């Protein structure tokens, strides 16, 4: 199945053992690994990096949790480990720079990498690559290490590396692009990497390698047997001291709910489960983590939270889990323990939880244990689509979950929605709009579908979309700090049409790709911004103001829509609007015909904002799109 790769099936043979021994000695002539340098590449390469966005502090700056876990395992073996986070280095230097001309992206990470290699003198470097979008950046880091030191062995692992490898036809990509790497680790590889090092050091009790593929010999050895951590083996606290947990938020952001906390709050991430019960066709989690969910013990998670609070004064955490609420009993136990400990830590699930787990009992305990933000995975409001993408949940489950969530006003409630799935018609998308209106959550994160490797849907769209399965250099996500949406801030304004995208069309047609941005814009306006008119609860107003303020300050500072609604919420909640905000709005509308036209289309203006008067209660009249004219019901 895997072209170019010789699968070593007879590892127990003497011959195979000799082959492995020869290969390890070739890579490590002294057969000693004492110092391991673990490297986080910049999230993207210079071609995708955006100085202005990074300077604003809008880019993600996550702790390298996976490398932290590997570090703990290796330190337990008496090895010396260092983590260098080149992404943080880029964001830090960008933040300190005076202007774009003072800042040289490639110089920053290359200098740091060179210093680390010179100072630490590692015996091996391990690079992590999680995202497809990081592909080119990780290739550059590999090449640079090889340039700095022609004989230093390079190992690389992570979700993206695994995704490249397992897809038929795509394994070649590792050999083509990552030709300077020597060893590829696949799947969750903390135990596999530890075993590898022990084999190099000749201290392993077993002569076995796991989940590893060698690129450096004429016989490309691949050891497919897996050694994935069991639940007991997950009870390990990552080396937070190597992850600079209190520094990262100074130069970027973590999660989507950080803005609900006071500026300066120390925030980090934590993992409680691995895997997911779902098997959504656009997601690679099942292929990467395997079937089902493995849990860490509640005691181990609490110990980590305790340590984060006491040692680093962490006051908010984002769970990294794919299926955080899996196992009702264990989840309740975890929340009860958190409540008992009174840790003074709030938390959020930026990543999303499965709606069916949002029962009254769980959400009540979640709220009491410090939950301030929860996103549920919905994606579509059309049953046919939900079935096709194998989404766990149905319309009734989503509505029920929303009803429960809304009882806890301290939780900012959101849902993920997706548009542009294969064969999805206008009518199906409109079902999503209707469901969202009915659920009436605080915010909807809407993304345009993009096929990603190692997902069931990827193969099915390959031919149709003329994707090149071995070309990752140009993959750029739709969303996120470097996403395509960010491009509009660089003058590439892509909401072309002013007209309602649902009118005068055949609702049973599949929208062309060129229409998806317009549909996104309409949905975002009607489901998120326009909904703000009806928010009257002061707790909710406060949350929404913080979020919309964050959008206008960090995410989309040149977009007048968040400016307007930020002003609207300020006036409603505080009685007055920040003068700077009005000035910014007036300037954008004065100088940009593009935005002026769109503002007029939605009946908005700076004068309207200034003359807002809340003595009469605002009427909420949500008539999303003119779709009723097409004979469909509005909610
Ligand atoms: C947390 C998370 C996020 C977080 C933060 C991620 C971060 N930087 O830490 C946030 C919310 C930002 C996020 C955002 C997105 N995410 Co995300 N995310 C995850 C998630 C749920 C968990 C990652 C994690 O922390 N795992 C726990 C740690 C312990 O594991 P790990 O880092 O993988 O490390 C282990 C192994 O990989 C390996 N390993 C890793 N490095 C190395 C190095 C060496 C040398 C060795 C030996 C081993 C090794 O060993 C480690 C220990 O087991 C994964 C799903 C998953 N299960 O992986 C999706 C996932 C990575 N995300 C995904 C996606 C699609 C996205 C978004 C595009 C979503 C969106 N539409 O906006 C954005 C894009 C982000 C961007 N860069 O622009 C996809 C990636 C698909 C792809 N091909 O790129 C995943 C796989 C989920 C999915 N739907 O399929 N995400
Ligand atoms: S529920 Fe979320 S994590 Fe689980 S398979 Fe579906 S998309 Fe992936």
XYZ file of C-alpha atoms in Angstrom, residues 144-541:
398
model
C 17.898 24.677 8.535
C 18.913 22.147 11.190
C 20.586 20.081 8.506
C 22.372 23.185 7.222
C 23.576 24.046 10.721
C 24.717 20.525 11.465
C 25.000 17.942 8.691
C 25.113 14.943 11.039
C 22.657 15.827 13.810
C 19.820 13.271 13.585
C 16.404 14.814 13.030
C 13.195 13.135 14.198
C 9.794 14.536 13.366
C 6.299 13.644 14.528
C 2.801 14.993 15.086
C -0.640 14.894 13.534
C 0.353 16.328 10.159
C 3.320 13.981 9.759
C 1.026 11.048 10.494
C -1.583 12.367 8.071
C 1.014 12.626 5.296
C 2.148 9.117 5.897
C -1.022 7.135 6.212
C -2.796 8.391 3.128
C -2.061 6.153 0.224
C -0.106 8.126 -2.393
C 0.837 10.731 0.174
C 3.617 8.887 1.971
C 5.906 10.072 -0.813
C 5.477 13.572 0.442
C 7.541 12.866 3.526
C 10.349 11.642 1.335
C 10.000 14.482 -1.130
C 9.564 17.482 1.184
C 11.052 16.280 4.465
C 14.066 14.689 2.857
C 16.378 16.153 5.498
C 14.553 14.386 8.334
C 15.896 10.997 9.371
C 13.163 9.463 11.464
C 9.396 9.913 11.294
C 7.251 9.117 14.314
C 3.604 8.441 13.720
C 0.493 8.754 15.914
C 0.755 9.404 19.669
C 4.439 8.683 19.930
C 5.689 9.412 23.445
C 6.263 5.732 24.232
C 7.567 4.936 20.750
C 10.098 7.781 20.960
C 11.219 6.762 24.430
C 11.709 3.176 23.277
C 13.658 4.376 20.249
C 16.056 6.360 22.442
C 16.475 3.410 24.766
C 17.308 1.204 21.786
C 19.895 3.698 20.593
C 21.341 3.789 24.108
C 21.182 -0.011 24.270
C 19.188 0.043 27.502
C 15.852 -1.232 26.183
C 14.732 -4.556 27.542
C 12.898 -5.274 24.282
C 14.450 -5.076 20.848
C 11.439 -3.450 19.290
C 10.553 -0.242 17.561
C 7.083 1.219 17.229
C 5.309 3.651 14.888
C 8.497 4.725 13.250
C 9.718 5.100 9.728
C 13.342 5.692 8.726
C 14.171 7.922 5.821
C 17.869 7.646 5.911
C 18.860 4.236 4.670
C 18.549 2.584 1.334
C 16.101 0.172 2.947
C 13.380 2.413 4.211
C 12.424 0.669 7.383
C 8.925 1.043 8.699
C 7.748 -0.362 12.017
C 3.973 -0.223 11.979
C 3.320 -1.874 15.339
C 1.762 0.645 17.698
C 2.445 1.372 21.341
C -0.232 3.913 22.116
C -0.463 4.977 25.778
C -3.055 3.138 27.816
C -5.239 5.040 30.281
C -2.709 4.432 33.057
C 0.108 5.670 30.863
C -1.797 8.897 30.231
C -1.489 9.843 33.890
C 1.477 12.021 33.351
C 1.964 15.744 33.824
C 3.738 17.453 30.930
C 6.873 19.463 31.583
C 5.125 22.831 31.959
C 8.408 24.355 33.106
C 9.763 23.813 29.577
C 6.660 25.326 27.969
C 6.899 28.885 29.384
C 3.205 28.848 30.350
C 3.087 32.360 31.762
C 4.795 34.015 28.807
C 2.732 32.899 25.825
C -0.343 35.072 26.385
C 1.861 38.188 26.270
C 2.467 37.738 22.547
C -0.557 35.847 21.264
C -3.758 34.199 22.367
C -4.955 30.846 23.670
C -8.487 29.668 22.897
C -11.515 31.756 21.982
C -12.723 32.761 25.412
C -9.612 34.504 26.793
C -11.298 37.859 26.195
C -13.902 37.011 28.850
C -11.092 37.206 31.395
C -9.338 40.288 32.645
C -6.303 41.322 30.594
C -3.184 39.773 32.084
C -4.941 36.638 33.353
C -2.600 33.681 33.136
C -4.049 31.113 30.763
C -2.818 27.739 29.590
C -4.049 24.409 28.187
C -4.676 20.994 29.686
C -5.630 17.601 28.298
C -7.899 15.165 30.058
C -8.900 12.582 27.408
C -7.536 11.318 24.130
C -9.677 10.386 21.153
C -13.321 10.893 20.349
C -16.394 8.699 20.192
C -17.418 10.445 16.956
C -16.341 9.572 13.455
C -17.153 12.693 11.472
C -16.048 12.272 7.898
C -14.178 15.610 7.725
C -12.138 14.960 10.868
C -8.899 13.028 11.305
C -9.134 12.410 15.037
C -10.341 8.827 14.765
C -7.631 7.961 12.269
C -4.996 9.585 14.458
C -6.072 8.634 17.978
C -7.863 5.371 17.156
C -11.358 4.244 18.030
C -12.944 5.442 21.260
C -11.747 7.601 24.115
C -9.022 6.976 26.677
C -9.304 8.909 29.932
C -6.714 10.228 32.273
C -7.510 9.612 35.925
C -9.374 12.443 37.632
C -6.655 12.500 40.308
C -3.940 13.101 37.740
C -5.896 15.929 36.076
C -6.582 17.568 39.438
C -2.923 17.264 40.385
C -2.001 19.127 37.191
C -4.594 21.857 37.786
C -3.348 22.245 41.362
C 0.218 22.553 40.164
C -0.718 25.070 37.461
C -2.491 27.229 40.010
C 0.139 27.019 42.735
C 3.317 27.108 40.693
C 2.315 29.376 37.812
C -0.742 31.223 39.124
C -2.771 29.975 36.158
C -6.354 31.258 36.457
C -7.933 29.915 33.299
C -7.436 26.760 31.224
C -8.602 25.627 27.816
C -9.214 21.875 27.525
C -7.455 20.381 24.515
C -9.736 17.340 24.431
C -11.661 16.190 21.398
C -14.425 14.669 23.528
C -14.111 16.371 26.887
C -17.498 15.323 28.273
C -17.163 11.672 27.281
C -18.165 9.346 30.157
C -20.840 10.999 32.224
C -19.713 9.512 35.543
C -16.072 10.437 35.196
C -16.901 13.956 34.004
C -19.125 14.511 37.047
C -16.377 13.181 39.287
C -13.876 15.602 37.704
C -16.178 18.612 38.100
C -17.059 17.659 41.674
C -13.376 17.444 42.574
C -12.697 20.803 40.917
C -15.532 22.355 42.919
C -14.266 20.775 46.163
C -10.738 22.051 45.592
C -11.993 25.536 44.880
C -8.969 26.091 42.654
C -9.869 29.560 41.482
C -9.441 28.439 37.873
C -12.074 29.020 35.210
C -12.127 26.986 32.006
C -13.434 26.740 28.466
C -13.903 24.258 25.657
C -12.853 26.232 22.594
C -12.504 22.933 20.751
C -16.107 21.921 21.096
C -18.000 19.228 22.938
C -20.548 16.671 21.827
C -24.069 18.022 22.296
C -25.550 14.761 23.579
C -23.317 14.997 26.651
C -24.700 18.390 27.626
C -27.197 17.080 30.151
C -28.617 19.198 32.940
C -26.499 17.446 35.541
C -23.241 17.831 33.593
C -23.761 21.464 32.620
C -24.813 22.459 36.138
C -21.605 20.894 37.484
C -19.564 22.401 34.639
C -20.848 25.883 35.475
C -20.128 25.443 39.163
C -16.631 24.126 38.483
C -15.663 27.263 36.538
C -16.872 26.836 32.966
C -17.192 30.227 31.256
C -17.285 29.150 27.618
C -18.491 26.120 25.742
C -18.764 25.436 22.030
C -20.850 22.556 20.757
C -20.231 20.807 17.480
C -23.349 21.208 15.335
C -22.076 21.913 11.798
C -25.391 21.503 10.002
C -29.122 21.896 10.582
C -30.040 19.464 7.850
C -30.606 15.851 8.872
C -29.418 14.466 5.564
C -26.131 16.356 5.799
C -25.654 15.371 9.436
C -26.089 11.739 8.514
C -23.744 12.005 5.594
C -20.946 13.592 7.617
C -21.675 11.155 10.477
C -22.026 13.948 12.996
C -22.843 12.650 16.468
C -26.210 14.255 17.248
C -29.392 15.288 15.522
C -31.574 18.390 15.407
C -33.482 17.487 18.585
C -30.297 16.796 20.509
C -28.848 20.143 19.449
C -31.977 22.035 20.447
C -32.130 20.244 23.796
C -28.458 20.961 24.501
C -29.009 24.637 23.691
C -31.983 24.823 26.059
C -29.871 23.402 28.865
C -26.847 25.570 28.163
C -28.930 28.725 28.131
C -29.960 28.148 31.741
C -26.412 28.937 32.833
C -25.895 32.555 31.924
C -22.288 32.603 33.149
C -21.418 30.238 30.271
C -20.866 31.916 26.931
C -22.467 29.420 24.586
C -21.387 28.870 21.019
C -21.651 26.334 18.221
C -19.567 25.383 15.223
C -21.343 25.585 11.884
C -19.934 24.539 8.554
C -21.013 25.462 5.050
C -19.937 24.265 1.629
C -19.886 20.546 2.347
C -19.917 18.361 -0.776
C -23.343 18.443 -2.481
C -24.791 20.776 0.152
C -27.545 22.874 -1.406
C -28.739 26.391 -0.558
C -31.802 24.852 1.062
C -29.641 22.652 3.295
C -27.562 25.647 4.345
C -30.715 27.510 5.111
C -31.745 24.643 7.409
C -28.551 25.377 9.320
C -29.557 29.024 9.599
C -32.971 28.050 10.916
C -31.536 25.650 13.457
C -29.056 28.260 14.664
C -31.847 30.791 15.100
C -33.848 28.282 17.046
C -30.944 27.287 19.281
C -30.324 30.964 19.915
C -26.819 30.556 21.310
C -24.495 33.464 22.017
C -22.309 33.035 18.947
C -21.784 30.792 15.923
C -18.320 30.043 14.586
C -19.039 29.502 10.930
C -16.402 27.938 8.713
C -16.275 27.088 5.063
C -15.548 23.405 4.584
C -12.036 22.490 3.553
C -10.955 18.908 2.937
C -7.992 17.899 5.075
C -5.785 14.832 4.684
C -6.392 11.553 6.468
C -10.126 12.176 6.689
C -12.744 9.975 5.014
C -14.117 12.947 3.078
C -10.702 13.864 1.623
C -10.538 11.032 -0.881
C -14.097 11.612 -2.003
C -13.434 15.225 -2.953
C -9.991 14.676 -4.410
C -11.103 14.109 -7.959
C -13.945 16.586 -7.864
C -11.914 19.440 -6.470
C -8.818 18.607 -8.440
C -6.787 18.642 -5.269
C -3.272 17.445 -5.468
C -2.882 14.947 -2.634
C 0.850 15.354 -2.528
C 0.990 19.122 -2.500
C 0.658 20.705 0.907
C 2.817 23.737 0.353
C -0.089 25.941 -0.562
C -2.669 24.769 1.946
C -4.008 27.693 3.854
C -6.910 27.306 6.261
C -10.052 29.338 5.789
C -10.199 30.345 9.432
C -7.738 31.206 12.166
C -5.194 33.933 12.659
C -3.555 33.309 9.283
C -6.719 32.142 7.569
C -8.081 33.351 4.294
C -10.568 35.584 6.120
C -7.643 37.482 7.458
C -6.894 38.471 3.872
C -9.687 40.969 3.809
C -7.690 43.013 6.263
C -4.976 43.217 3.647
C -7.297 44.829 1.184
C -8.501 41.632 -0.408
C -12.174 42.232 0.259
C -13.944 39.151 -0.789
C -17.604 39.691 0.041
C -18.360 40.541 -3.551
C -22.124 40.543 -3.794
C -24.396 42.995 -2.076
C -27.479 40.960 -2.805
C -29.102 38.409 -0.559
C -27.427 35.109 -1.539
C -30.633 33.139 -1.010
C -32.870 35.107 -3.297
C -33.647 34.480 -6.948
C -31.766 31.226 -7.043
C -32.668 27.589 -7.290
C -32.594 26.551 -3.650
C -31.868 22.970 -4.614
C -28.696 23.925 -6.415
C -25.295 23.588 -4.812
C -23.790 27.055 -4.356
C -20.660 27.618 -6.394
C -17.537 28.092 -4.285
C -17.496 31.763 -5.246
C -20.813 32.214 -3.364
C -19.659 30.688 -0.080
C -17.966 33.835 1.190
C -21.162 35.787 0.621
C -23.247 33.184 2.393
C -20.743 33.204 5.247
C -21.044 36.974 5.477
C -24.834 36.869 5.576
C -24.900 34.142 8.175
C -22.336 35.878 10.337
C -24.296 39.116 10.185
C -27.724 37.656 10.836
C -26.850 34.938 13.328
C -24.213 36.804 15.300
C -24.331 40.568 14.944
C -28.005 41.183 14.336
C -28.893 38.904 17.222
C -27.162 41.362 19.569
C -30.202 43.668 19.272
C -32.221 41.347 21.412
C -29.680 40.799 24.183
C -30.893 42.519 27.321
C -29.539 40.380 30.146
C -26.634 42.397 31.637
C -24.457 39.301 32.134
C -24.895 38.340 28.508
C -24.408 41.932 27.370
